[in-house]
XYZ file of C-alpha atoms in Angstrom:
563
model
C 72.436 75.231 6.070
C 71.197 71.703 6.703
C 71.834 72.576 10.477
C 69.921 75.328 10.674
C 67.225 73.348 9.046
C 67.354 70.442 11.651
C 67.007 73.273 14.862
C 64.515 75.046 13.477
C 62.537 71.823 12.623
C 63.017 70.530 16.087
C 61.915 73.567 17.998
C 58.525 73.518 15.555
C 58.473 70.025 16.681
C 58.353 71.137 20.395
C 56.208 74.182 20.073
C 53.605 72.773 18.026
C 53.044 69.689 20.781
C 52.865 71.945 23.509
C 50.037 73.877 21.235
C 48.393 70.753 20.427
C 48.881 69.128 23.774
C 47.422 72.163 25.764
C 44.332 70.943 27.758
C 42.817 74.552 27.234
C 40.469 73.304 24.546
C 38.167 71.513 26.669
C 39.152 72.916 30.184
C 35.430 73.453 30.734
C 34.377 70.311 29.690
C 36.169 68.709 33.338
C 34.002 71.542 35.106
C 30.178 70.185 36.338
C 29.416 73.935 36.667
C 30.208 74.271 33.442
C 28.195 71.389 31.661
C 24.424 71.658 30.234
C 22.810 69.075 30.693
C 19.288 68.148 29.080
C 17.609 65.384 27.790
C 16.946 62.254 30.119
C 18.425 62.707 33.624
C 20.837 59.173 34.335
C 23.154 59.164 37.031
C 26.248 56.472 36.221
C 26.079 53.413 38.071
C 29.214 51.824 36.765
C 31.665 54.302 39.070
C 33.357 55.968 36.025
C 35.973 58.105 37.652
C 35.398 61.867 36.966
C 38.991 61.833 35.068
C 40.590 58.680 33.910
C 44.262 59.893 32.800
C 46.585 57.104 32.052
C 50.134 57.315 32.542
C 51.343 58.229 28.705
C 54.846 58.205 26.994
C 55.466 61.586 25.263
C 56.061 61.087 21.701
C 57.115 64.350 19.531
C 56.537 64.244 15.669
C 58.899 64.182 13.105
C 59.204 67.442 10.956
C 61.184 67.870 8.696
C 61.331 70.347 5.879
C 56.931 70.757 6.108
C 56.926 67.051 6.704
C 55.120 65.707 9.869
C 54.763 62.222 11.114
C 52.850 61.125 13.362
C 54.767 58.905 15.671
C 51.641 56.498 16.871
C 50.902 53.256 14.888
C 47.798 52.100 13.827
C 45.742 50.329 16.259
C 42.740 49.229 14.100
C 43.166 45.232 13.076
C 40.271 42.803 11.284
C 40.382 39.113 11.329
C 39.445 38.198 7.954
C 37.265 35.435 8.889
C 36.311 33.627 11.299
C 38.681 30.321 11.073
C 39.255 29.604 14.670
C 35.767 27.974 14.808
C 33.658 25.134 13.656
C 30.305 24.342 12.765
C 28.082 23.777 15.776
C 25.948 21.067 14.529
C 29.473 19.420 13.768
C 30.826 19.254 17.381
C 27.166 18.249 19.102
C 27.311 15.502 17.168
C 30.793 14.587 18.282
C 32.329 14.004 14.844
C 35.353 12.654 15.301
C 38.464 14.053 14.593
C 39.219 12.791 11.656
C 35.940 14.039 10.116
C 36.336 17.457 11.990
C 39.499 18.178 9.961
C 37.605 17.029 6.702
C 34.972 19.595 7.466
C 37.267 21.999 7.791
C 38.943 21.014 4.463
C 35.321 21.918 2.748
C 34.577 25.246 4.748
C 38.117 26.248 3.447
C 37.477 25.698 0.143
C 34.370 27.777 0.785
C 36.580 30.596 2.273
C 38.912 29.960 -1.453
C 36.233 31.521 -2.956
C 35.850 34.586 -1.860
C 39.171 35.531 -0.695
C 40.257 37.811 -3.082
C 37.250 39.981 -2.409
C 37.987 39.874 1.543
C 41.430 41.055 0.441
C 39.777 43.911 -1.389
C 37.446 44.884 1.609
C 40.611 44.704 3.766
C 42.802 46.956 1.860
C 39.820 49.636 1.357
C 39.134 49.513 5.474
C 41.558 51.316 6.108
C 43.126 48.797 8.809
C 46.790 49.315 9.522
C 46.816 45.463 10.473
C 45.078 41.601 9.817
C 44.890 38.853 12.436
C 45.204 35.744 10.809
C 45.059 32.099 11.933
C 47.451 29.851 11.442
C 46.118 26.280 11.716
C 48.764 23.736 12.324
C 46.687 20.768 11.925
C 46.120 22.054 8.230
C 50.105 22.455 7.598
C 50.969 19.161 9.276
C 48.587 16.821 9.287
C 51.332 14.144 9.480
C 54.416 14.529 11.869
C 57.170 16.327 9.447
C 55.301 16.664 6.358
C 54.420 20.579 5.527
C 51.969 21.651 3.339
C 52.335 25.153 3.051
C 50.803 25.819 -0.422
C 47.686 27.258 0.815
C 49.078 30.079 3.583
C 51.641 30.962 0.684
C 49.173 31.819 -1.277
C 46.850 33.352 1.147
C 49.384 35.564 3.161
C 51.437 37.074 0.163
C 47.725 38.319 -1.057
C 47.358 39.688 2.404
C 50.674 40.819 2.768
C 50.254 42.631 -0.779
C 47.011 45.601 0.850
C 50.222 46.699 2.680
C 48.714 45.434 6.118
C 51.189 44.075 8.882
C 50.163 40.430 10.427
C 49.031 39.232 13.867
C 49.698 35.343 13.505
C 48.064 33.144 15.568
C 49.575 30.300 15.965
C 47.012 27.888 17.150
C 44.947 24.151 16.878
C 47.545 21.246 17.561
C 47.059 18.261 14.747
C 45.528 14.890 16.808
C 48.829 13.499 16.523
C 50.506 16.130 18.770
C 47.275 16.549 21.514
C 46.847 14.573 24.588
C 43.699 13.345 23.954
C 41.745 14.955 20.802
C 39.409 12.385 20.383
C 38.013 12.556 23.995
C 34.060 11.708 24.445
C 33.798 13.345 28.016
C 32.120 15.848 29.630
C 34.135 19.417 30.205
C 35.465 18.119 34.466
C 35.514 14.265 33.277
C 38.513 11.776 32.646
C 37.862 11.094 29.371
C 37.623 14.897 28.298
C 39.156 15.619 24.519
C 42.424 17.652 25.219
C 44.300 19.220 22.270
C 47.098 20.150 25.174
C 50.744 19.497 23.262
C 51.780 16.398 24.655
C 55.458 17.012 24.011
C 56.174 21.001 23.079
C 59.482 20.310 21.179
C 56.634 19.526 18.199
C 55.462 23.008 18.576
C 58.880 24.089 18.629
C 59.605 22.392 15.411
C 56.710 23.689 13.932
C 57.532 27.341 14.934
C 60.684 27.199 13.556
C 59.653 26.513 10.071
C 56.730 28.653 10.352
C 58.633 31.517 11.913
C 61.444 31.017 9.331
C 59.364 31.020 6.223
C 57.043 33.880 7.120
C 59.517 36.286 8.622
C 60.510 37.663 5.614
C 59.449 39.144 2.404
C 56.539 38.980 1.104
C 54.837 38.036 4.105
C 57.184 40.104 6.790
C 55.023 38.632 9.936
C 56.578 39.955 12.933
C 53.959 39.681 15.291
C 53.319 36.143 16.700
C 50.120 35.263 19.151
C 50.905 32.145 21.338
C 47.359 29.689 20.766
C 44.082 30.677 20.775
C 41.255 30.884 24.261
C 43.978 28.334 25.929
C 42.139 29.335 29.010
C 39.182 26.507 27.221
C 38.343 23.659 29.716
C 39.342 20.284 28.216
C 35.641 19.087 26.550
C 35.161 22.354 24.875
C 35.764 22.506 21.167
C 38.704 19.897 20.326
C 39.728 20.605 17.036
C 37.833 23.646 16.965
C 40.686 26.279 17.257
C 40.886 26.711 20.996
C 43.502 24.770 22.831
C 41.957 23.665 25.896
C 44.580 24.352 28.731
C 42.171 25.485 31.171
C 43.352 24.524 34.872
C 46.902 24.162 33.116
C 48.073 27.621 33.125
C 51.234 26.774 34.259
C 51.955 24.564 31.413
C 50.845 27.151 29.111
C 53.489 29.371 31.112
C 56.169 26.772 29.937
C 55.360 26.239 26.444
C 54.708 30.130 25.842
C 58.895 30.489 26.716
C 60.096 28.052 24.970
C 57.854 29.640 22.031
C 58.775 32.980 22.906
C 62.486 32.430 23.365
C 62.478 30.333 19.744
C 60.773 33.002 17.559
C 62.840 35.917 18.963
C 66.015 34.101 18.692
C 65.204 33.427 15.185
C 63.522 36.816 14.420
C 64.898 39.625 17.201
C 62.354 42.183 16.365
C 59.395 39.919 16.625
C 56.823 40.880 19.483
C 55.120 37.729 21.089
C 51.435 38.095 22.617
C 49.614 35.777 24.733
C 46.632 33.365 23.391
C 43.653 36.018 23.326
C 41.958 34.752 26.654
C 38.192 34.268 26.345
C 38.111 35.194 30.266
C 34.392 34.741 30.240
C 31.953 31.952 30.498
C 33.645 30.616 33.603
C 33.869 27.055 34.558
C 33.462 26.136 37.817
C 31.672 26.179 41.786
C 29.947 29.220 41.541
C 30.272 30.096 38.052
C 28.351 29.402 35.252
C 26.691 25.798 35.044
C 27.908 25.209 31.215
C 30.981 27.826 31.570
C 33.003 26.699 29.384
C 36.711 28.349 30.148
C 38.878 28.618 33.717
C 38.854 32.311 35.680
C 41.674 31.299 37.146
C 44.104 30.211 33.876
C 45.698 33.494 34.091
C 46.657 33.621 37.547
C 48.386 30.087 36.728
C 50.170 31.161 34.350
C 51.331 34.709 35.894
C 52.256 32.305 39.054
C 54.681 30.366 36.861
C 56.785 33.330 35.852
C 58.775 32.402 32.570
C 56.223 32.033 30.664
C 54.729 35.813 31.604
C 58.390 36.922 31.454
C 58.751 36.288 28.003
C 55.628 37.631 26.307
C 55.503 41.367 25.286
C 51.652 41.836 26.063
C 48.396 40.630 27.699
C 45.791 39.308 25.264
C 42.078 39.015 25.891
C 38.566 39.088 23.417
C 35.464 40.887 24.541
C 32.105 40.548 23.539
C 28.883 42.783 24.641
C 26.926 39.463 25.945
C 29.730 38.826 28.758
C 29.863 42.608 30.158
C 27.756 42.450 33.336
C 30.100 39.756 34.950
C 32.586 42.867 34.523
C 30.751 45.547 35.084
C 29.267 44.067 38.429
C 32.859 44.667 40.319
C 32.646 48.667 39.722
C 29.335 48.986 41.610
C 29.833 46.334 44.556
C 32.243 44.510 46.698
C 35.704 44.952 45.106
C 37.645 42.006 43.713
C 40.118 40.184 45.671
C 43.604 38.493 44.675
C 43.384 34.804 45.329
C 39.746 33.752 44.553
C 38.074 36.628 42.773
C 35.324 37.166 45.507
C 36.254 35.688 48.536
C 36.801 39.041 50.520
C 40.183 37.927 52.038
C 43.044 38.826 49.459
C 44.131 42.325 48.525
C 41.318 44.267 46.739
C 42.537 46.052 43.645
C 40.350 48.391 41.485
C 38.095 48.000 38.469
C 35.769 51.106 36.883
C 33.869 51.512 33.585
C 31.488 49.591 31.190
C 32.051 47.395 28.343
C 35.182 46.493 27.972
C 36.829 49.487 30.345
C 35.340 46.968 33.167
C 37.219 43.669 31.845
C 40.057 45.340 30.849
C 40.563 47.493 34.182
C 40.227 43.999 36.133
C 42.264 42.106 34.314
C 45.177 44.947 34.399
C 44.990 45.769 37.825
C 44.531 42.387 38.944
C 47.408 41.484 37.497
C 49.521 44.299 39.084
C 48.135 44.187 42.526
C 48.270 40.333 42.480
C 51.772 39.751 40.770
C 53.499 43.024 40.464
C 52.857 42.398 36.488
C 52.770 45.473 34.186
C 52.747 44.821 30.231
C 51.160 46.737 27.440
C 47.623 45.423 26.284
C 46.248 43.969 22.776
C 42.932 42.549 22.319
C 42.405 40.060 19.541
C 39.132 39.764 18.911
C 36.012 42.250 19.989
C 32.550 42.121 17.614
C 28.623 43.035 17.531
C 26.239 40.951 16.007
C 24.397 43.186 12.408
C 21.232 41.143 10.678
C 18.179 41.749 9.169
C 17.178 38.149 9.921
C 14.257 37.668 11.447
C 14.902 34.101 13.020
C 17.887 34.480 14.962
C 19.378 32.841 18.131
C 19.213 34.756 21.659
C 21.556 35.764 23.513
C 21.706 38.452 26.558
C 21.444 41.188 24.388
C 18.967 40.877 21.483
C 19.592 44.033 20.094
C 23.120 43.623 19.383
C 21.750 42.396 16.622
C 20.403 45.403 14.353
C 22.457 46.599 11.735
C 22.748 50.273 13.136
C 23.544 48.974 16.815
C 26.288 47.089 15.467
C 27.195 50.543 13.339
C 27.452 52.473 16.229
C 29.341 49.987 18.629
C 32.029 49.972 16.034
C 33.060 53.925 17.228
C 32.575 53.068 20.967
C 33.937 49.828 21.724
C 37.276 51.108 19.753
C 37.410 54.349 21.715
C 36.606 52.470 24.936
C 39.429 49.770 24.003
C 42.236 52.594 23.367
C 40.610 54.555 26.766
C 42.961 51.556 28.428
C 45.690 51.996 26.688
C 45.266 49.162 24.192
C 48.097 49.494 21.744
C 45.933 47.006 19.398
C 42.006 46.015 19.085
C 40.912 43.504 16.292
C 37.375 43.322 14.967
C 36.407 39.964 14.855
C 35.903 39.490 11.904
C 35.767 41.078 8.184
C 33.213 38.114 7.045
C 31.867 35.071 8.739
C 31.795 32.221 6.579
C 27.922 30.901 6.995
C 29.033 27.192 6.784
C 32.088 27.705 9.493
C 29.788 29.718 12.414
C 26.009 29.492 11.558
C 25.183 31.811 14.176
C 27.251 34.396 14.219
C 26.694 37.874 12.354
C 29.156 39.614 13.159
C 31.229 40.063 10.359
C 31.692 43.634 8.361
C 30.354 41.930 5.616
C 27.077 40.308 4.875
C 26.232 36.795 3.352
C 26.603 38.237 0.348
C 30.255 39.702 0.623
C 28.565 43.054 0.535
C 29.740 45.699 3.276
C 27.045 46.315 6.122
C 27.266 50.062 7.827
C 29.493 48.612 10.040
C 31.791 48.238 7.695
C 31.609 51.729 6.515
C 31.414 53.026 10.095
C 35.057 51.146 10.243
C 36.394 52.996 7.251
C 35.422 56.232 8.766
C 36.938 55.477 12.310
C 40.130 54.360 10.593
C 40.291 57.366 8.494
C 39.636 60.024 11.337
C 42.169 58.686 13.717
C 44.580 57.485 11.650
C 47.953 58.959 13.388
C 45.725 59.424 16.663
C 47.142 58.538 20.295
C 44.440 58.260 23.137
C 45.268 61.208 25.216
C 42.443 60.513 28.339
C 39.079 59.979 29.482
C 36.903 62.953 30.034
C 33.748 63.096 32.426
C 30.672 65.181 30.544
C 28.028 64.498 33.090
C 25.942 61.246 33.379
C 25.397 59.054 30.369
C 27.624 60.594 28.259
C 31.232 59.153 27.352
C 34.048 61.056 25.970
C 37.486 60.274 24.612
C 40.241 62.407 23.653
C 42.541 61.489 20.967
C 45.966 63.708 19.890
C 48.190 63.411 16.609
C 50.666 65.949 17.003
C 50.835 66.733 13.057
C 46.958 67.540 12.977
C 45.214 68.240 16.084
C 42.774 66.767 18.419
C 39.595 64.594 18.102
C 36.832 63.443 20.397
C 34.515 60.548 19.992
C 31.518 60.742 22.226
C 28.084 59.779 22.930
C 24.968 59.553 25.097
C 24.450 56.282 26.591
C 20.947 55.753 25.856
C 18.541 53.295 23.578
C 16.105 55.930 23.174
C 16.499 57.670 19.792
C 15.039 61.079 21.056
C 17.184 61.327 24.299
C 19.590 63.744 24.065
C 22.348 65.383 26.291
C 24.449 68.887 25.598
C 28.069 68.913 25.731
C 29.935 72.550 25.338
C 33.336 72.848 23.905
C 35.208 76.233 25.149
C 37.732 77.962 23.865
C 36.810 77.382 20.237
C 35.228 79.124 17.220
C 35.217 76.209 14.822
C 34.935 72.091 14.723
C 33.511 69.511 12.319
C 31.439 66.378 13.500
C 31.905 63.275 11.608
C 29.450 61.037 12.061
C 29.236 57.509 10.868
C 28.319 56.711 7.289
C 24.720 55.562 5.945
C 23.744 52.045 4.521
C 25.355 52.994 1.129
C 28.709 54.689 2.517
C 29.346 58.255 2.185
C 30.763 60.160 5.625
C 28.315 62.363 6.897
C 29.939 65.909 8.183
C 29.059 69.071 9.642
C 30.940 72.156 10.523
C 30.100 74.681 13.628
C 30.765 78.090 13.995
C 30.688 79.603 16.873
C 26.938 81.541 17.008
C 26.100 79.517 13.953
C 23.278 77.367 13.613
C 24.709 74.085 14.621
C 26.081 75.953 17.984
C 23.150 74.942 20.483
C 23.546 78.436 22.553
C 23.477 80.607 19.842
C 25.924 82.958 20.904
C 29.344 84.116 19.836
C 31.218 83.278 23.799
C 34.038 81.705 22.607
C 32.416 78.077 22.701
C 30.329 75.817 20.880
C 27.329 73.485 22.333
C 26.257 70.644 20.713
C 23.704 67.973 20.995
C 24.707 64.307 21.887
C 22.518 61.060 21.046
C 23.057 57.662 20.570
C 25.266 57.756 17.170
C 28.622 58.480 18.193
C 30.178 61.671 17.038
C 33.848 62.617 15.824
C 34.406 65.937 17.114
C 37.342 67.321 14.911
C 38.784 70.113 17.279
C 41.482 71.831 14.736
C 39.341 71.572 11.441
């Protein structure tokens, strides 16, 4: 009897993918003779191919007497704060590094204070896991001597939501760095360098850390190699980044060692690269106060072990850096060797946001190298105030609470377009007194939850057992991304690229007599849904044909295809 009860549940298994997996849905929606278009007329200058499919493993569910499972893990991560950095008044007046790391000790005891409500906030966000940052020059401040009270503490509450771990194991104590209490100029001798002078102290370090957190309650299993290490030496000693910069290939060595150590001591463990800033360049021709090296990664694929042992790339995005991305999908196309120098092999980049850096970084990687890994990207954010006095940067309106609402829906569905098997929000709260200008936390000043945070919740919630499935072109201005759990259906998040509130665009769903939009939550929470019939009110055409049109603006929709 159990036999017949295993075949029967595998060939549901295999019929209801191929039902689920059918393209049929939204066959029109591929079709420009199809497509309504109305609203503001844009054409797309960022060379968005007309179908992005990416090659995709085939994953059945698991049934099993009326039980599904969906076979794709969570994607969505938070960093709980923002540790990695330090005040900015503190490092322009070049405290040194002892008084750096007693800084620190205060805007810790600041973070003390409010932790158990971040843990809260995490568990209710619906966040499969948590990046946290794991400072060694807080454990061992003094060669040998551990002080592991604090993280104990700190990572069982964590561990206790139910969360997995991203550790990052990051910022070198003085007495391990080259030079940490440098007074140079970023391109000058006398340039602070937290480099590890001698990596068998990291290696020490990772064995005790590795060891004590590997197992219950903490069960940490996924291990991120430094933080930014592509920082020029002068930028933010003792600040969390590790400034490696034109050293890629010494990166390359210590990232081995580190990822031969933890694996040996924990075989399941998966090793990432330092999340790369790969922005604010350094350099000839670059920006005059860049601040990290293009050309770190390059080193460090050249050097081979290092790349050999890591189980993913690892890079951060943020809005203000896009155009030096974006530029390569509507000009001359990048070259292997130096970026723009026309002489190399030319490899291809398409998209907006983060589609353009991650598409360049990808494909530069496996034109240039012959280098194919899976992606994760450890930190992406939106600024959210009400503040009035705030600083500038190259987008201004990245900071209203609704933008940063609404880019919490498309930078995720953009991220997993790439194939991103994780994307963290940096981060659930900034602590004021850690990075005075930076709002782009979940959670406000007060530890209360800003619509971003809500719009997080929802996203979580909807997709939740959801694969990316492909890209799907809807006409100019408008993105679209399919997402597939075989237990429940297909979704959709999409949009109309546009910063006018009354511009609109139509996109028409065939083959369909029923959906639900989801749309993001309100100031005070609450999702906000709507069902369609087809002919109904909310259908656009107003006719019972066997599809459904509906209106696309600026908010970001989830279009629920098997309600």
């Amino acid at each position: 009897m159990q036999k017949i009860k295993l075949i029967i549940s595998i060939l549901v298994a295999f019929l209801l993918f191929g039902f689920i997996g059918s393209n049929s849905v939204i066959a029109d929606l591929q079709d420009p003779g199809e497509r309504d278009q109305i609203g503001t007329n844009q054409t797309n200058p960022f060379g968005i191919p007309d179908l992005t499919v990416l090659d995709q493993n085939i994953f059945l569910p698991l049934i099993f007497n009326n039980f599904c499972k969906s076979p794709y893990d969570s994607p969505f991560s938070v960093q709980i704060a923002g540790l990695s950095d330090l005040t900015t008044t503190a490092l322009m007046t070049k405290l040194t590094r002892a008084e750096i790391d007693q800084l620190k000790e205060e805007q810790i005891k600041e973070l003390d204070e409010i932790f158990s409500t971040l843990v809260t906030y995490l568990a209710d966000s619906g966040a499969g896991w948590a990046r946290v940052y794991i400072d060694w020059a807080q454990i061992e401040q003094n060669k040998g001597i551990h002080n592991w009270a604090w993280y104990d503490e700190k990572l069982s509450l964590v561990s206790s939501t139910g969360v997995k771990m991203i550790a990052t194991i990051a910022n070198p104590p003085a007495w391990a760095a080259v030079n940490p209490n440098g007074t140079g100029e970023i391109g000058t001798n006398d340039a602070c360098s937290n480099v590890i002078s001698d990596n068998s102290d990291y290696y020490n370090f990772i064995s005790e850390l590795v060891g004590r957190y590997k197992t219950a309650p903490y069960n940490i299993h996924v291990w991120e190699i430094l933080n930014e290490p592509d920082a020029m030496p002068g930028y933010r000693c003792g600040g969390g980044l590790v400034t490696y910069g034109r050293n890629g290939t010494g990166y390359g060595e210590l990232a081995n060692g580190a990822a031969q150590l933890i694996k040996s001591l924990d075989p399941s463990a998966k090793i990432i690269m330092g999340g790369l800033a790969y922005d604010w360049f350094y350099g000839v021709g670059e920006a005059p106060d860049g601040k990290f090296y293009r050309y770190f990664i390059d080193d460090f694929a050249a050097e081979g072990n290092g790349v050999n042992s890591i189980d993913a790339w690892n890079f951060h995005f943020f809005k203000d850096f896009a155009p030096e991305w974006e530029r390569w999908t509507i000009g001359n196309l990048p070259t292997c060797g130096p970026v723009s120098d026309g002489i190399g092999l030319t490899y291809s980049t398409y998209g907006t946001g983060v589609i353009a850096k991650g598409s360049h970084l990808i494909n530069r990687m496996k034109t240039c190298y012959g280098i194919d890994k899976p992606l994760w990207i450890s930190e992406v954010g939106h600024h959210g105030t009400t503040e009035e006095t705030i600083p500038v940067d190259q987008n201004p309106e990245n900071y209203d609470l609704n933008n940063q609402a609404r880019y919490v829906f498309k930078v995720y569905a953009q991220a997993l377009s790439l194939g991103t098997e994780n994307v963290t929000w940096y981060a659930l709260k900034i602590v004021r007194s850690v990075t005075t200008n930076d709002y782009q936390g979940l959670l406000d000043d007060n530890n209360n939850p800003k619509p971003a945070y809500y719009a997080y919740q929802t996203l979580t919630n909807e997709l939740d057992g959801y694969g990316f499935v492909r890209t799907i072109n809807i006409g100019s201005g408008n993105e679209a991304y399919e997402f597939t759990n075989p237990c429940e259906g297909t979704k959709i998040i999409a949009w109309y690229n546009t910063v006018d509130e009354n511009a609109n665009s139509n996109m028409t769903i065939s083959g369909k007599t029923n959906i639900q939009l989801v749309y993001r939550p309100g100031p005070e929470g609450g999702v906000v849904n709507q069902s369609i019939t087809d002919g109904g009110s909310g259908d656009l055409d107003g006719l019972i044909n066997n599809s459904i049109s509906i209106r696309l603006t600026l908010e970001p929709v989830i279009i629920n295809l098997n309600p």
